[in-house]
Protein backbone atom coordinates (compact mmCIF):
# COMPACT_ATOMS: atom_id res chain seq x y z
CA MET A 1 -25.81 -23.60 44.65
CA PRO A 2 -23.42 -25.89 42.70
CA ALA A 3 -19.93 -24.70 41.97
CA SER A 4 -19.57 -23.32 38.48
CA SER A 5 -16.76 -24.14 36.14
CA SER A 6 -14.08 -21.48 36.18
CA GLY A 7 -12.38 -22.58 32.97
CA GLY A 8 -9.03 -22.32 34.75
CA PRO A 9 -5.79 -23.82 33.44
CA ASN A 10 -6.22 -27.11 35.32
CA GLU A 11 -9.67 -27.79 33.94
CA LYS A 12 -9.71 -30.32 31.12
CA LYS A 13 -11.35 -28.95 28.00
CA ALA A 14 -13.82 -30.91 25.91
CA MET A 15 -12.34 -33.26 23.34
CA THR A 16 -11.91 -31.71 19.89
CA ASP A 17 -14.02 -33.30 17.17
CA ALA A 18 -12.56 -34.26 13.78
CA ASP A 19 -14.24 -31.46 11.81
CA THR A 20 -12.97 -28.79 14.22
CA TYR A 21 -9.45 -30.26 14.14
CA LEU A 22 -9.44 -30.39 10.32
CA LYS A 23 -10.67 -26.77 10.11
CA GLY A 24 -7.83 -25.69 12.41
CA LEU A 25 -5.39 -27.73 10.32
CA ALA A 26 -6.56 -25.99 7.13
CA ASP A 27 -6.01 -22.63 8.85
CA ARG A 28 -2.48 -23.63 9.99
CA LEU A 29 -1.58 -24.84 6.48
CA ALA A 30 -2.79 -21.59 4.91
CA ALA A 31 -0.92 -19.52 7.51
CA ASP A 32 2.28 -21.36 6.51
CA GLY A 33 1.78 -20.40 2.85
CA CYS A 34 0.40 -23.72 1.63
CA ALA A 35 -2.11 -24.03 -1.18
CA VAL A 36 -5.10 -25.69 0.52
CA THR A 37 -7.78 -27.66 -1.31
CA HIS A 38 -10.56 -30.07 -0.37
CA GLU A 39 -10.39 -33.14 -2.57
CA THR A 40 -11.69 -36.71 -2.75
CA LEU A 41 -8.94 -37.97 -0.40
CA GLY A 42 -9.54 -35.14 2.05
CA LEU A 43 -7.86 -31.87 2.94
CA VAL A 44 -4.71 -31.31 0.83
CA GLY A 45 -2.02 -28.77 1.69
CA TYR A 46 0.87 -28.22 -0.71
CA LYS A 47 4.04 -26.15 -0.46
CA ALA A 48 7.37 -26.29 -2.28
CA GLN A 49 10.53 -25.44 -0.33
CA VAL A 50 14.26 -25.73 -0.74
CA LYS A 51 15.97 -28.08 1.72
CA ALA A 52 19.44 -29.62 1.44
CA LEU A 53 19.92 -27.87 -1.93
CA SER A 54 16.86 -29.64 -3.36
CA ARG A 55 13.38 -28.39 -4.14
CA MET A 56 11.04 -30.43 -1.97
CA HIS A 57 7.34 -30.69 -2.79
CA VAL A 58 5.60 -31.14 0.57
CA PHE A 59 2.07 -32.56 0.59
CA LEU A 60 0.00 -32.95 3.74
CA VAL A 61 -3.20 -34.89 3.12
CA ALA A 62 -5.65 -35.24 6.01
CA ALA A 63 -8.95 -37.07 6.34
CA ARG A 64 -11.27 -38.10 9.12
CA ALA A 65 -11.78 -41.71 10.16
CA ASP A 66 -13.90 -43.45 12.76
CA ARG A 67 -11.28 -46.01 13.71
CA VAL A 68 -7.83 -46.47 12.15
CA GLY A 69 -6.32 -49.90 11.75
CA GLU A 70 -3.18 -51.02 9.96
CA ALA A 71 -4.96 -51.63 6.64
CA GLU A 72 -6.65 -48.21 6.68
CA LEU A 73 -3.43 -46.39 7.50
CA ASN A 74 -1.40 -48.21 4.81
CA GLY A 75 -4.15 -47.75 2.20
CA PHE A 76 -4.50 -44.04 2.92
CA THR A 77 -0.73 -43.56 2.86
CA GLU A 78 -0.42 -45.32 -0.52
CA ALA A 79 -3.27 -43.23 -1.97
CA THR A 80 -1.69 -39.96 -0.77
CA VAL A 81 1.70 -40.95 -2.19
CA ARG A 82 0.09 -41.72 -5.57
CA LEU A 83 -1.59 -38.29 -5.56
CA ALA A 84 1.67 -36.47 -4.73
CA VAL A 85 3.83 -38.40 -7.19
CA GLU A 86 1.26 -37.89 -9.96
CA ARG A 87 1.31 -34.13 -9.37
CA LYS A 88 4.96 -33.39 -8.61
CA GLY A 89 7.06 -36.54 -8.50
CA ARG A 90 7.45 -37.64 -12.08
CA TRP A 91 10.78 -35.88 -12.48
CA SER A 92 12.10 -36.37 -8.96
CA GLY A 93 15.78 -36.98 -8.49
CA ALA A 94 18.82 -35.38 -6.93
CA GLN A 95 17.51 -31.83 -7.28
CA SER A 96 13.86 -32.35 -6.34
CA GLY A 97 11.76 -34.69 -4.27
CA VAL A 98 8.38 -35.30 -2.71
CA ILE A 99 7.52 -35.48 1.00
CA VAL A 100 4.07 -36.85 1.79
CA LEU A 101 2.53 -36.39 5.23
CA PRO A 102 -0.68 -38.49 5.36
CA VAL A 103 -2.77 -37.69 8.44
CA LEU A 104 -5.84 -39.54 9.66
CA VAL A 105 -7.89 -37.68 12.27
CA ALA A 106 -9.62 -40.52 14.06
CA ALA A 107 -12.03 -41.13 16.90
CA ALA A 108 -9.76 -44.05 17.88
CA ALA A 109 -6.71 -45.94 16.63
CA ASP A 110 -5.70 -49.59 16.84
CA GLU A 111 -2.32 -50.32 18.42
CA SER A 112 -1.16 -51.93 15.15
CA ALA A 113 -1.71 -48.64 13.30
CA VAL A 114 -0.03 -46.61 16.04
CA ALA A 115 2.97 -48.97 15.85
CA ILE A 116 3.40 -48.14 12.15
CA THR A 117 3.60 -44.43 12.94
CA ARG A 118 6.31 -44.98 15.57
CA ARG A 119 8.94 -45.94 13.01
CA ALA A 120 10.28 -44.43 9.79
CA TYR A 121 7.79 -45.41 7.10
CA ARG A 122 9.13 -47.48 4.21
CA LEU A 123 7.56 -46.95 0.81
CA LYS A 124 7.50 -49.92 -1.50
CA LEU A 125 8.45 -47.79 -4.51
CA GLY A 126 11.37 -47.74 -6.84
CA GLY A 127 13.44 -44.58 -6.73
CA PHE A 128 14.74 -42.52 -3.88
CA ALA A 129 13.14 -39.10 -4.12
CA THR A 130 9.83 -39.76 -2.35
CA LEU A 131 9.34 -40.00 1.41
CA ALA A 132 6.16 -40.54 3.40
CA GLN A 133 5.58 -40.34 7.14
CA PRO A 134 2.01 -41.04 8.25
CA ALA A 135 0.44 -39.66 11.40
CA ILE A 136 -2.70 -40.40 13.37
CA VAL A 137 -4.46 -37.72 15.38
CA ASP A 138 -6.12 -39.94 18.00
CA LEU A 139 -8.96 -37.84 19.39
CA ALA A 140 -9.92 -40.40 22.06
CA ALA A 141 -6.38 -40.52 23.47
CA GLY A 142 -5.72 -36.81 22.88
CA ARG A 143 -2.43 -37.62 21.08
CA VAL A 144 -0.72 -37.24 17.76
CA HIS A 145 1.08 -40.44 16.81
CA THR A 146 3.98 -40.07 14.38
CA PHE A 147 7.65 -40.96 14.08
CA ARG A 148 9.79 -38.46 15.98
CA GLY A 149 13.15 -40.19 15.68
CA THR A 150 15.94 -39.83 13.17
CA ARG A 151 15.50 -41.34 9.76
CA ILE A 152 18.69 -42.73 8.19
CA TRP A 153 17.44 -42.82 4.60
CA GLY A 154 16.41 -39.21 4.00
CA TYR A 155 18.47 -37.90 6.91
CA ALA A 156 18.68 -34.37 5.52
CA LEU A 157 14.88 -34.10 5.61
CA ASN A 158 14.34 -35.15 9.25
CA SER A 159 14.14 -31.62 10.57
CA LEU A 160 11.77 -30.47 7.82
CA ILE A 161 9.33 -33.33 8.49
CA ARG A 162 9.44 -32.75 12.27
CA GLN A 163 9.04 -29.02 11.76
CA LYS A 164 5.94 -29.50 9.60
CA TYR A 165 4.28 -31.93 11.99
CA THR A 166 5.03 -29.69 14.98
CA ARG A 167 3.57 -26.67 13.20
CA TYR A 168 0.52 -28.38 11.70
CA LEU A 169 -0.50 -31.04 14.25
CA PRO A 170 -0.89 -29.84 17.83
CA GLU A 171 -2.10 -32.39 20.35
CA PRO A 172 -5.92 -32.49 20.44
CA PHE A 173 -7.61 -31.92 23.75
């Protein structure tokens, strides 16, 4: 008789699919007090918080993708920033700002796209009260790719961005 799987801690579990990951993400966003909606761009989580004496409007927008390249990641990031700025960023300044966390849950990711996530993302916008930091959940590699360093511009928000990604994006398995 063949040995059966024990499901022990050393056994590798089946890879998570994008729909399952996105459902879990929606649950984690709701548990953190975010308003969660399903929109044209994908899953949208929104929460306002005070950080560094400013009201920060935090948007996490997640969508599934077959394969993520540089163009797809940049296009998705720009679309999510437009959505967030349209909703909450018109009056941004010293006392309020917008943080956008665009997330693509992908079957695979090109190295060029992963390289973008490894550094602080630079928006090509005027103004100073909007930050974006994209992430890729690479289901094939079982990794979440995002910048985990220290951002100089927006330094006071580093911990908030890291905290959100840690809470919302566990490594897929």
